[in-house]
Structures are given as structure tokens and as C-alpha cells.
PDB file of C-alpha atoms in Angstrom:
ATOM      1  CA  UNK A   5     -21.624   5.718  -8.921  1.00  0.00           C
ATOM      2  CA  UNK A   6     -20.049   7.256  -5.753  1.00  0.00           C
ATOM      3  CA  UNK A   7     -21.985   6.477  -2.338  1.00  0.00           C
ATOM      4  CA  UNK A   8     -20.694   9.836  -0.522  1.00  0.00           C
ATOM      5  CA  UNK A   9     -18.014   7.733   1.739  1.00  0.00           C
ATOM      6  CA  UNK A  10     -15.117   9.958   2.619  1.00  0.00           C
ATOM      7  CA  UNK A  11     -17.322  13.385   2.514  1.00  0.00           C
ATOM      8  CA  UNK A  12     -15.240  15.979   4.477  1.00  0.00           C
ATOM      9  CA  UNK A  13     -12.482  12.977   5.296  1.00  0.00           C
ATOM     10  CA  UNK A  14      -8.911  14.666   4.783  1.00  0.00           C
ATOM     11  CA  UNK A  15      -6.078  11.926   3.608  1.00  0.00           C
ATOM     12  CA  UNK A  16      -2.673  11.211   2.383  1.00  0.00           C
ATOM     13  CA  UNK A  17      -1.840   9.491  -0.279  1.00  0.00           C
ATOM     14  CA  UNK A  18       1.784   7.289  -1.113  1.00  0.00           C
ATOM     15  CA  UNK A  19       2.960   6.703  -4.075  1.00  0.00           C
ATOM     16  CA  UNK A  20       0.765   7.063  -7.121  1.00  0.00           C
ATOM     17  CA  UNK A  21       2.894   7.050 -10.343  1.00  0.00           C
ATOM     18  CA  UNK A  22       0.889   6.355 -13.305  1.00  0.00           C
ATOM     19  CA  UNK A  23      -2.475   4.998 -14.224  1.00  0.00           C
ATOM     20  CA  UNK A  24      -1.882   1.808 -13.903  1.00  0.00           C
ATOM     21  CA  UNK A  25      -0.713   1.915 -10.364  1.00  0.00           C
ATOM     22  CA  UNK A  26      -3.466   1.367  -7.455  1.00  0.00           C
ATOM     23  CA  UNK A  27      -2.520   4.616  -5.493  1.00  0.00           C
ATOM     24  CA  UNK A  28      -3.567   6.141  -8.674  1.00  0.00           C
ATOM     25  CA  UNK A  29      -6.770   4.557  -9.131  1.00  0.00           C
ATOM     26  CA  UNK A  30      -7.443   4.867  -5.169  1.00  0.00           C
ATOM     27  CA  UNK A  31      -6.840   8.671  -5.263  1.00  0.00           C
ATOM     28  CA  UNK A  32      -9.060   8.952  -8.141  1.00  0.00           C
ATOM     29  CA  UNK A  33     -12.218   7.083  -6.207  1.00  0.00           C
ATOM     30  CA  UNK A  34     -11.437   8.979  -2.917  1.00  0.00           C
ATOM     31  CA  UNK A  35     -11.935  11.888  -4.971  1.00  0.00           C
ATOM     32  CA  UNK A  36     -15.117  10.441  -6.274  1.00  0.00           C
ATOM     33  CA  UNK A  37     -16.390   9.438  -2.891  1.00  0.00           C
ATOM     34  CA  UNK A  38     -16.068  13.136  -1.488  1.00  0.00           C
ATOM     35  CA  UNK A  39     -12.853  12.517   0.040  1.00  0.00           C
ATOM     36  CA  UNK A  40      -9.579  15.600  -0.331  1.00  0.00           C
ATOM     37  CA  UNK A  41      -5.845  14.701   0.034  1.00  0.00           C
ATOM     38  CA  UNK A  42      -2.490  15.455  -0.908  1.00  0.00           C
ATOM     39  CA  UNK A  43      -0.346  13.133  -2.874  1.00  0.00           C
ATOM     40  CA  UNK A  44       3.209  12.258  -2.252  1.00  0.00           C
ATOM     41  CA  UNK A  45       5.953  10.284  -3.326  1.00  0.00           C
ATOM     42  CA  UNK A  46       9.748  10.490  -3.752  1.00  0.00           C
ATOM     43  CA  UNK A  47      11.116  13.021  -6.477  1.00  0.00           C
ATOM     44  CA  UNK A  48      12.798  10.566  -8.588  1.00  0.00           C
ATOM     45  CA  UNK A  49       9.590   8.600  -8.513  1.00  0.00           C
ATOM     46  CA  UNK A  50       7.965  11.617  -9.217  1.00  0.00           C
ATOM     47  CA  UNK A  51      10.069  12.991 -11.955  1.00  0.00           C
ATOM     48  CA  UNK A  52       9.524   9.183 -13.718  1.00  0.00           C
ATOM     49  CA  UNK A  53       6.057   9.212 -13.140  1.00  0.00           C
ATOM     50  CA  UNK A  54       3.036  11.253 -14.475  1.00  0.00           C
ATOM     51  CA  UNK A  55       1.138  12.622 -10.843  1.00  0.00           C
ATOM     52  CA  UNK A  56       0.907  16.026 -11.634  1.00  0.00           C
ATOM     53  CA  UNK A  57      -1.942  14.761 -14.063  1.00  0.00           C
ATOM     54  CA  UNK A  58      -3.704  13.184 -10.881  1.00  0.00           C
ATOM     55  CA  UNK A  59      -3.225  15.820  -9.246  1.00  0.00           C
ATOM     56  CA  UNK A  60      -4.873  18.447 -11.566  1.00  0.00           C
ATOM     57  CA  UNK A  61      -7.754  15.840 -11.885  1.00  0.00           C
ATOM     58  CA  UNK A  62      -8.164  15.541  -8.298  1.00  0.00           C
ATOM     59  CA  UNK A  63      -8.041  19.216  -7.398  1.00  0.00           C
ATOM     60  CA  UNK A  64      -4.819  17.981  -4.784  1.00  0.00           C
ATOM     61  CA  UNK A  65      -1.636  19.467  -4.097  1.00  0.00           C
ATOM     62  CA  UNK A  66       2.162  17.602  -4.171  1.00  0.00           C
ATOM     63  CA  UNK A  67       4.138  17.058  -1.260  1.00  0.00           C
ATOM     64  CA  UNK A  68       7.325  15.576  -2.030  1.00  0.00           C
ATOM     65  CA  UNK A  69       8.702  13.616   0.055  1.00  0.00           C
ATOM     66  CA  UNK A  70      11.343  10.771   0.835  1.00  0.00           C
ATOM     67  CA  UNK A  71       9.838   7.861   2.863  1.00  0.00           C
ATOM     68  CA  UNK A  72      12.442   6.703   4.596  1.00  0.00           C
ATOM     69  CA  UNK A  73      13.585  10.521   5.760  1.00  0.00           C
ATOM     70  CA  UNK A  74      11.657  11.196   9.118  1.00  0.00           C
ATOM     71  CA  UNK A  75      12.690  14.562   8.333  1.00  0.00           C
ATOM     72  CA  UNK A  76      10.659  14.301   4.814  1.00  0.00           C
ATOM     73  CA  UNK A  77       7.757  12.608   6.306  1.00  0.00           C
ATOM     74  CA  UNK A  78       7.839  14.795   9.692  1.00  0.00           C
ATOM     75  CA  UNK A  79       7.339  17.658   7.024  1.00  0.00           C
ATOM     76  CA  UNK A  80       4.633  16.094   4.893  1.00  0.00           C
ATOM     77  CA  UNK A  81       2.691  15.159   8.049  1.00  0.00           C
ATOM     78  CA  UNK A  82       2.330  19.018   9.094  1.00  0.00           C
ATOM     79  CA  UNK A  83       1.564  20.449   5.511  1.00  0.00           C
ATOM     80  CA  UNK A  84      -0.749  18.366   4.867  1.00  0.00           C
ATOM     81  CA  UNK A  85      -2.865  18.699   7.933  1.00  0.00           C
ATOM     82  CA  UNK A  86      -2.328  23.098   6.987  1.00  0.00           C
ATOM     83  CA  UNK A  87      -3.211  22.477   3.406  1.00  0.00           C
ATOM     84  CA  UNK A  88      -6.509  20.231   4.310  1.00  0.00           C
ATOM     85  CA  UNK A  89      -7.304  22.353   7.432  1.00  0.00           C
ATOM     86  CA  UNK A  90      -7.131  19.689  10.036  1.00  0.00           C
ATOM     87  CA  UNK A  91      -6.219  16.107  11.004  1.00  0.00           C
ATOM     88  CA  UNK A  92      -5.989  13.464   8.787  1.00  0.00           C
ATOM     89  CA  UNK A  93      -8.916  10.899   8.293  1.00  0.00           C
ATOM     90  CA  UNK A  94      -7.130   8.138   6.168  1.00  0.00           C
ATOM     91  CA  UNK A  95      -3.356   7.329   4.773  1.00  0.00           C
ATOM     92  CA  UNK A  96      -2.561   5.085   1.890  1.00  0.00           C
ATOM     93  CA  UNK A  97       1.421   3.569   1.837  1.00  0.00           C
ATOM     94  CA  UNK A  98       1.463   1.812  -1.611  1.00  0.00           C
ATOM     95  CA  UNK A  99       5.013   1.931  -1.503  1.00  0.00           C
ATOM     96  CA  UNK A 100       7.802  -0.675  -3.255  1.00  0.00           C
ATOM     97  CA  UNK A 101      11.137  -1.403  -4.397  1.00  0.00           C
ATOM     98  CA  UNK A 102      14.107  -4.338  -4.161  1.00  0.00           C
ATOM     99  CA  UNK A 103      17.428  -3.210  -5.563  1.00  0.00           C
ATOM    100  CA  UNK A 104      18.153  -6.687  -5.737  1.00  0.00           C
ATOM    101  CA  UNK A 105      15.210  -7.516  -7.993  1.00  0.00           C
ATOM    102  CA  UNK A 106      16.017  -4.270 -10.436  1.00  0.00           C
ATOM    103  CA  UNK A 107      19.742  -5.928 -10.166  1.00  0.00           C
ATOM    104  CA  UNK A 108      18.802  -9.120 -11.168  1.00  0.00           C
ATOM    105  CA  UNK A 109      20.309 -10.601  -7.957  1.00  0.00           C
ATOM    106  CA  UNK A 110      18.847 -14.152  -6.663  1.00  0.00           C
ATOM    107  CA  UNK A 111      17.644 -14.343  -3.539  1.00  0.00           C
ATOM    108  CA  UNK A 112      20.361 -16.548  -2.875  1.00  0.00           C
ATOM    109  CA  UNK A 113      23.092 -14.301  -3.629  1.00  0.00           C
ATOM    110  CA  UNK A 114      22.139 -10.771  -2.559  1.00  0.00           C
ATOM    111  CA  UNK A 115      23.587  -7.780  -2.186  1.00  0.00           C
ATOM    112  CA  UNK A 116      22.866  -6.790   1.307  1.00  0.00           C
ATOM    113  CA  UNK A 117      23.482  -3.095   0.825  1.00  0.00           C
ATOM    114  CA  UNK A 118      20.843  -3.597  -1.882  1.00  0.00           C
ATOM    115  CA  UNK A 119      19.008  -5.191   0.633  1.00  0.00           C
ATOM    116  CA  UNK A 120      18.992  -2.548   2.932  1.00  0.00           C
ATOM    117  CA  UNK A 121      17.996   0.278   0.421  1.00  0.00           C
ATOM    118  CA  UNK A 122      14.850  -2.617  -0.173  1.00  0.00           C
ATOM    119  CA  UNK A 123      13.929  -2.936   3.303  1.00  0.00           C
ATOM    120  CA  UNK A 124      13.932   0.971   4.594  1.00  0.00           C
ATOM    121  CA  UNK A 125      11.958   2.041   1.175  1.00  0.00           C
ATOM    122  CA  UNK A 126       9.508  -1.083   1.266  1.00  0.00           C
ATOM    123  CA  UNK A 127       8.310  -1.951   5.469  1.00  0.00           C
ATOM    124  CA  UNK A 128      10.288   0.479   7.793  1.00  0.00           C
ATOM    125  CA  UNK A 129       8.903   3.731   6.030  1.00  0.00           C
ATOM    126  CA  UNK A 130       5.525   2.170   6.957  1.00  0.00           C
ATOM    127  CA  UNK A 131       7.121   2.295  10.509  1.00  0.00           C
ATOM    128  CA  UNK A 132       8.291   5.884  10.102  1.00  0.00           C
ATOM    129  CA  UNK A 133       4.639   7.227   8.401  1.00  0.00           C
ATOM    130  CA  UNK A 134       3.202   5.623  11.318  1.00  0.00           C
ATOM    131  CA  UNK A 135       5.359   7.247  13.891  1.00  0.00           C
ATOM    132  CA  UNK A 136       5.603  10.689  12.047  1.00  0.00           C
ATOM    133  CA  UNK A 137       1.730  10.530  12.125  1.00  0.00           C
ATOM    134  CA  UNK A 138       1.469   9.227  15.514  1.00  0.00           C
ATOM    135  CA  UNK A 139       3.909  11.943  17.217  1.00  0.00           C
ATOM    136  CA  UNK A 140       2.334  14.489  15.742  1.00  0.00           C
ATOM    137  CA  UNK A 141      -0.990  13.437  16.729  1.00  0.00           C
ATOM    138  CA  UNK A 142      -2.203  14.123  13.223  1.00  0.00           C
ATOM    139  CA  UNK A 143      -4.992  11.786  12.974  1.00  0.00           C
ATOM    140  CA  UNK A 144      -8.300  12.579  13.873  1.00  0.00           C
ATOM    141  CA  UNK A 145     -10.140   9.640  16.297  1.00  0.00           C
ATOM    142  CA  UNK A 146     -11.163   6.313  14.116  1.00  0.00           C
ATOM    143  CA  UNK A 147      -9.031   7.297  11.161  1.00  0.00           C
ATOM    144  CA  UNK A 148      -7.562   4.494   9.248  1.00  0.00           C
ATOM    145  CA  UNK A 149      -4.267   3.671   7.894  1.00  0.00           C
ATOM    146  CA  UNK A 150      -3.626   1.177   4.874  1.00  0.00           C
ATOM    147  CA  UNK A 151      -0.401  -0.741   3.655  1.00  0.00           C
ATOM    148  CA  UNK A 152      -0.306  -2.744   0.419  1.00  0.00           C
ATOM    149  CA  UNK A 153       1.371  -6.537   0.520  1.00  0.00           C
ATOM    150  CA  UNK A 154       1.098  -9.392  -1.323  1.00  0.00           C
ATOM    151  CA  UNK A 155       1.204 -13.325  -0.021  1.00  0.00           C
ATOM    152  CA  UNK A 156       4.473 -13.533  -0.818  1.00  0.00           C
ATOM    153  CA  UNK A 157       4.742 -12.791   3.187  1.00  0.00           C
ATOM    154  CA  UNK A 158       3.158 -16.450   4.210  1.00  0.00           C
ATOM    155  CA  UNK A 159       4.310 -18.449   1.230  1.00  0.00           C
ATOM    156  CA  UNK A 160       7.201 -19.022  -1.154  1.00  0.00           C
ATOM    157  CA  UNK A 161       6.923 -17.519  -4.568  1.00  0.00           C
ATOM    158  CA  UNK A 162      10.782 -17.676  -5.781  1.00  0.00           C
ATOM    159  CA  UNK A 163      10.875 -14.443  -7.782  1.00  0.00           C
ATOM    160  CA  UNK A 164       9.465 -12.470  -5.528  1.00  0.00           C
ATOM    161  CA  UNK A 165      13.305 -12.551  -4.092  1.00  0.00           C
ATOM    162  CA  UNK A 166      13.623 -10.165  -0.773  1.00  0.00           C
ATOM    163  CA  UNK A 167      10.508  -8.228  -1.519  1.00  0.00           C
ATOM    164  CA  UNK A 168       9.121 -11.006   0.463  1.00  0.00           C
ATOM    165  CA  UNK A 169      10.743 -10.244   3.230  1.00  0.00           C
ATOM    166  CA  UNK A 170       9.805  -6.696   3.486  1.00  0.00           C
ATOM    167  CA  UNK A 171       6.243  -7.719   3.232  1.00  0.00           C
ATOM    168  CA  UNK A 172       6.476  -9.783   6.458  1.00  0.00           C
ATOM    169  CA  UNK A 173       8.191  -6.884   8.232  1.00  0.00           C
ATOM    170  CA  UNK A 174       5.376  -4.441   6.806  1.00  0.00           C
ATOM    171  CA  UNK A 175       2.463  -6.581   7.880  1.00  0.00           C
ATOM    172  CA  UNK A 176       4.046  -7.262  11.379  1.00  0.00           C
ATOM    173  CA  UNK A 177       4.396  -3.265  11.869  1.00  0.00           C
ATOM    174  CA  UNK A 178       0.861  -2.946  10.769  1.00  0.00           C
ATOM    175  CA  UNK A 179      -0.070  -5.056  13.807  1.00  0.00           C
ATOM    176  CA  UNK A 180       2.067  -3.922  16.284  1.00  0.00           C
ATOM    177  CA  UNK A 181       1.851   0.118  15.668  1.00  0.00           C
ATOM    178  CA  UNK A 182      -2.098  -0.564  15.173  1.00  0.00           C
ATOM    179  CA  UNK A 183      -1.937  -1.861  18.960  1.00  0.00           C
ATOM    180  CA  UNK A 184      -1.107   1.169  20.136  1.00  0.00           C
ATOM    181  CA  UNK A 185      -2.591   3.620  17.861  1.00  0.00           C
ATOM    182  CA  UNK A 186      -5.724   1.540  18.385  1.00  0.00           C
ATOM    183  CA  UNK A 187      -5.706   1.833  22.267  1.00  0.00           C
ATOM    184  CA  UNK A 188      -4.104   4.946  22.420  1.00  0.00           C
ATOM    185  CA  UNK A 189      -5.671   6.950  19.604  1.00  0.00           C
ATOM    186  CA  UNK A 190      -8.672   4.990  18.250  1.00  0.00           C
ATOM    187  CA  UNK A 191      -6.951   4.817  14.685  1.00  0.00           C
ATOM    188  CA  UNK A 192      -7.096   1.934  12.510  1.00  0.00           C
ATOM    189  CA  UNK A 193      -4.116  -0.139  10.706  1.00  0.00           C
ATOM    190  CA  UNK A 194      -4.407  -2.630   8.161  1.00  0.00           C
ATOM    191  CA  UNK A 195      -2.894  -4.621   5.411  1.00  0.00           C
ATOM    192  CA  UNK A 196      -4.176  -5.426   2.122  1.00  0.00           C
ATOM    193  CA  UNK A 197      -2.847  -8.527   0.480  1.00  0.00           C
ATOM    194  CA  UNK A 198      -3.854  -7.901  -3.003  1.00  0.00           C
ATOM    195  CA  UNK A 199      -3.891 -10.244  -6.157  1.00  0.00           C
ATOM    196  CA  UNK A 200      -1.040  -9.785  -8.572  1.00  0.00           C
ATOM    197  CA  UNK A 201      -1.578  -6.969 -10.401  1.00  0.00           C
ATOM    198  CA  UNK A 202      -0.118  -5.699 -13.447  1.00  0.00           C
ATOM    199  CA  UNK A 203       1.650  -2.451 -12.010  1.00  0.00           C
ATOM    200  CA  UNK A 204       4.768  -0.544 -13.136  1.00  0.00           C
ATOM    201  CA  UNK A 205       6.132  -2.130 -10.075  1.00  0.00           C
ATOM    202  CA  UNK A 206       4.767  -5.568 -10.440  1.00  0.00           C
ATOM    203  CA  UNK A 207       5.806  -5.911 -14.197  1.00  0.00           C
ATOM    204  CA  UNK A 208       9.248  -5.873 -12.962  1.00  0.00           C
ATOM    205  CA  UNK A 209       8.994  -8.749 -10.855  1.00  0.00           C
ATOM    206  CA  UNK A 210      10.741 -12.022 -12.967  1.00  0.00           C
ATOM    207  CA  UNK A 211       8.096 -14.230 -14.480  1.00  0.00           C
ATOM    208  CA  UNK A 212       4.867 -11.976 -14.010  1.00  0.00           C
ATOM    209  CA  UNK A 213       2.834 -12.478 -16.707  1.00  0.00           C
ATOM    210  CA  UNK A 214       3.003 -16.345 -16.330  1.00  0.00           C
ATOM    211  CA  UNK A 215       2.089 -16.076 -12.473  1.00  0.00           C
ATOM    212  CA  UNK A 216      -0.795 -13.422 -12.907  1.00  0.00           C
ATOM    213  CA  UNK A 217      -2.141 -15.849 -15.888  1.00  0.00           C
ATOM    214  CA  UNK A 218      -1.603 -18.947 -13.025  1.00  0.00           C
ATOM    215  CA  UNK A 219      -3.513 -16.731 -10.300  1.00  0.00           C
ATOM    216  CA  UNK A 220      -6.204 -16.299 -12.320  1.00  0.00           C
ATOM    217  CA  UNK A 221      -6.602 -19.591 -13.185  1.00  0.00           C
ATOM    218  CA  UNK A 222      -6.296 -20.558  -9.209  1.00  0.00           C
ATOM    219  CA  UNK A 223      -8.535 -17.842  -7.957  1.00  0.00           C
ATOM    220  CA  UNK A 224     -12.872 -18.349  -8.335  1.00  0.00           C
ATOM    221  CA  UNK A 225     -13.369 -15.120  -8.886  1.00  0.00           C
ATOM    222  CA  UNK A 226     -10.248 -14.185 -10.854  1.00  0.00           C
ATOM    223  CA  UNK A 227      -7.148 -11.605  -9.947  1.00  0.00           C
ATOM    224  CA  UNK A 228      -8.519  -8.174  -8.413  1.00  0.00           C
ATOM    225  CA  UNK A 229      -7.478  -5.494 -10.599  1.00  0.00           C
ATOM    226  CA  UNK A 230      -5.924  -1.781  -8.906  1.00  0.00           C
ATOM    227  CA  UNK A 231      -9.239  -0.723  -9.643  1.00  0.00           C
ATOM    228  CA  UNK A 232     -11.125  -3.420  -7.322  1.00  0.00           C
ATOM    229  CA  UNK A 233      -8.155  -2.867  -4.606  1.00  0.00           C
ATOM    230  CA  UNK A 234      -8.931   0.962  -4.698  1.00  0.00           C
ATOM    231  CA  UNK A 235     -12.542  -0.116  -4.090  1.00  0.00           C
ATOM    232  CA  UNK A 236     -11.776  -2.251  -1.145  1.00  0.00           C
ATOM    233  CA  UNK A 237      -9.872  -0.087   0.146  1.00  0.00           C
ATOM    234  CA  UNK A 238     -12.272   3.363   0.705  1.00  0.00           C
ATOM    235  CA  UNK A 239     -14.261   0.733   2.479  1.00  0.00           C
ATOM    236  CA  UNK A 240     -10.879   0.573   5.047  1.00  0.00           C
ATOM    237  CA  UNK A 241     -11.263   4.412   5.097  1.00  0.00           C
ATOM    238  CA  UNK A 242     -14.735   4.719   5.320  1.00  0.00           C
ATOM    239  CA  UNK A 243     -16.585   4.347   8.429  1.00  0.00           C
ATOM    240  CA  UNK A 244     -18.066   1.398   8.303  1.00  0.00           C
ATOM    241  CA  UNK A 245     -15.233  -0.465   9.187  1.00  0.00           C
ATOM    242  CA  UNK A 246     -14.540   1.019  12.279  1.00  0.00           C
ATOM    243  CA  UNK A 247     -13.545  -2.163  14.156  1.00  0.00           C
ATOM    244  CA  UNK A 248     -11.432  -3.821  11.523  1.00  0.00           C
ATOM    245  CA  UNK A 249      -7.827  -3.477  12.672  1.00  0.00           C
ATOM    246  CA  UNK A 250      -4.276  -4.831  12.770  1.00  0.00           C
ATOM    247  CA  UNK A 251      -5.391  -7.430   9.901  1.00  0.00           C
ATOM    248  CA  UNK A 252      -3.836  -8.324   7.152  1.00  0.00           C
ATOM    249  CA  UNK A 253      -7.227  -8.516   4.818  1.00  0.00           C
ATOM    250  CA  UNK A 254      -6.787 -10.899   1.682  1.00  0.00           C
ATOM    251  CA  UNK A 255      -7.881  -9.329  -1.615  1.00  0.00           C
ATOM    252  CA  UNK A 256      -6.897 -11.754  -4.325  1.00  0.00           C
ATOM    253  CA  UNK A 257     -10.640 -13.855  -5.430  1.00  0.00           C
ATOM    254  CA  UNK A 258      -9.735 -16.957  -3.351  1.00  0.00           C
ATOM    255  CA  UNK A 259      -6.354 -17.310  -4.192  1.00  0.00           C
ATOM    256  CA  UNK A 260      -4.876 -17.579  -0.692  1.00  0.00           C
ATOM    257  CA  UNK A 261      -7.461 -20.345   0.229  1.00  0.00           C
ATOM    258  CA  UNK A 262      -7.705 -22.111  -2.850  1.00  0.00           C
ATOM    259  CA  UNK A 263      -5.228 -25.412  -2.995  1.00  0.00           C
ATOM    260  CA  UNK A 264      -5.660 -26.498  -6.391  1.00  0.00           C
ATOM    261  CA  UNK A 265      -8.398 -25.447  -9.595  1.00  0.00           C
ATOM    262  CA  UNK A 266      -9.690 -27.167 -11.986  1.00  0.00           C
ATOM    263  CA  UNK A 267      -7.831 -24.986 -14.676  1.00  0.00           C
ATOM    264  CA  UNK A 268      -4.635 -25.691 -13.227  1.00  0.00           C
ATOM    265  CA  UNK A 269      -5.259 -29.829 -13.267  1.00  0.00           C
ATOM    266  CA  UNK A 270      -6.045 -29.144 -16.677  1.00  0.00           C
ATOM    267  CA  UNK A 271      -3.540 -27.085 -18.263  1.00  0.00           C
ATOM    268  CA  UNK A 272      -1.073 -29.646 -16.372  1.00  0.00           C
TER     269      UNK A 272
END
């Protein structure tokens, strides 16, 4: 049941590439909450993925675009506010990738070109959305902009290699951009730090299955599926959170505050 949330809000949306991913499932309950957007992502994501499907449901139009081009997102910026017919409300960056990880490299013995390629796809095109959006002075007053990361930022997980990394550098833009596009332009910028969740992306992290079964053995309330992330977060583009910004908002059913279950003791 949809509660009327983003009626007449205008968005853009990052990198939905199948229907398992949760820019996917967040387009689909914008959509259902009133909301209109265009979609975007890069073309070889695109040409791997299935969005032209979401995009017929949703009644939305494509924008390709390369995240770490300013060029690109310069671009995407402008068409989308003339395809919507104004400023943008709300901006999703659910956006991924270590070359290292798809190369099988350890964290202790990277490739730092890989690296690199990692780093400018995963936090600095958060960086360059936010400026592209910012310069242009795209966003309408209280609009909201949302990142995905996971806890890999504040603690170890071994596997998680130099996506880790990136997450840190995403969450720390997320608070220092929102600073000023808080007290400059009234605009909102968060994190979500969701569970593990069993994405095209995720699945190709070493050792998922075993750590999303361990999560939700560690977490009260179980892992949050894309679904329940997509939920959580048309409440960031909704007004009623008008004064939540520059956090980094936990979404995981008590993992990142639980220390040990009673599942775990027992299956060890």
C-alpha cells in the first residue's frame, strides 16, 4: 500500500541493474509512492543488465551516463531536470565495484591501478554527483541525497578487500558535501549502511553466503532485504525527514550493535 510520499517529487536514480538489486526495487516504490525519475547507469552496466524493463514499468526515461565523467554526470544533471520539468527532489547513488575483488587480488597484494578504477567508480563519483548537482543548482530546497555503504567502513570484514576503503571515503563525502549543501542549499545527504544483501554485486564478494547466513544469525531482527532498504530509504526522500543529515543511518536489524547472539554461541 503506497502512502502518497514523493507525489510531484522529481529524482534520479544510480544504478539499477536487475531485480535483485536495491536501486531496482527503490525505483519501483518511488514509482509507487507518486514519485517520477530518470534512471542511469554506465553503458556496460547497462548493456549487462535488464533496466529498460524498469524503465517501461516505471513510465522513466534512460540517461546513460559514466559516474566518474563530470562531463557524463554534468549532462545527466541538465536532462534530467528538462525531462522532469524542474529541479530535482531526491538522488539515489547505489553505485559499486573493486577491480581487485573481480581479480581475485588480496587486500594485501593489490593492484593499485585496480585500485584506482575501485575508488573513482565506488566514493569519488558520489563526490562528482554531488558537485555536478550542486553547481548546477539542480536541487530544489530540502531535497535529499542518498549513498549506499555497508559496515565494512568501521570494522574489519577481510573479504570485503578495498571496497572497504571506498566506503569510508563515501561516507566521509556524505558528511562533508552535506555541510555545505545543508547550509548553503537546505539539501539533505545521507548514508545508508545496509545489511548484506544478496545483490549481483554482493554475490561477488568472497565468502557471501556464509557471512549473510552469520548476519542473520547476529542481527534480532534478521538481514534487511533490497526491498526493506528501498523502504527506508523513500522515508530519506520523503519529507518527513527533513532534519536528518550528514548521517550515516544503520539499516542491518541490530547487527552493528549486537556483540554476540545466542545463535552464534550455539552454532560454535
Amino acid at each position: 500500500m503506497g502512502y502518497n510520499l514523493l507525489k510531484g517529487k522529481r529524482g534520479i536514480i544510480f544504478g539499477a541493474l536487475d531485480e535483485n538489486s536495491i536501486a531496482w526495487k527503490t525505483a519501483q516504490t518511488v514509482h509507487a509512492e507518486g514519485g517520477t525519475f530518470v534512471l542511469t547507469n554506465a553503458p556496460i552496466a547497462m548493456r549487462m543488465g535488464q533496466i529498460d524493463e524498469l524503465a517501461k514499468e516505471t513510465g522513466s526515461e534512460i540517461i546513460p551516463a559514466d559516474a566518474t565523467s563530470v562531463e557524463d554526470l554534468d549532462n545527466l544533471v541538465a536532462k534530467a531536470v528538462e525531462i522532469l520539468g524542474g529541479k530535482i527532489d531526491f538522488v539515489l547513488h547505489s553505485i559499486g565495484m573493486s577491480v581487485n575483488v573481480r581479480k581475485g587480488r588480496a587486500y594485501t597484494d593489490e593492484k593499485y591501478d585496480f585500485t584506482a578504477k575501485g575508488w573513482d567508480v565506488s566514493a569519488l563519483s558520489f563526490h562528482k554527483v554531488l558537485q555536478s548537482l550542486y553547481k548546477a543548482d539542480a536541487m530544489n530546497e530540502w531535497g535529499s541525497v542518498v549513498a549506499l555503504t555497508y559496515m565494512a567502513a568501521q570494522r574489519t570484514f577481510p573479504d570485503y578487500n578495498d571496497m572497504a576503503d571506498n566506503k569510508a571515503y563515501l561516507e566521509s563525502v556524505a558528511r562533508s558535501f552535506g555541510y555545505f549543501f545543508g547550509k548553503e542549499k537546505n539539501v539533505r545527504v545521507n548514508t545508508i549502511s545496509q545489511s548484506p544483501t544478496a545483490t549481483t554485486a554482493g554475490q561477488g564478494v568472497k565468502g557471501f553466503d556464509g557471512f549473510i547466513s552469520y548476519a542473520e544469525k547476529m542481527s534480532p531482527l534478521g538481514n534487511a532485504s533490497a526491498q526493506d532498504c528501498a523502504d527506508y530509504t523513500i522515508t530519506l526522500f520523503s519529507d518527513l525527514t527533513r532534519k536528518v543529515t550528514m548521517q550515516n543511518l544503520f539499516h542491518d536489524g541490530g547487527f552493528s550493535n549486537t556483540g554476540v547472539s545466542q545463535e552464534v554461541i550455539e552454532k560454535f
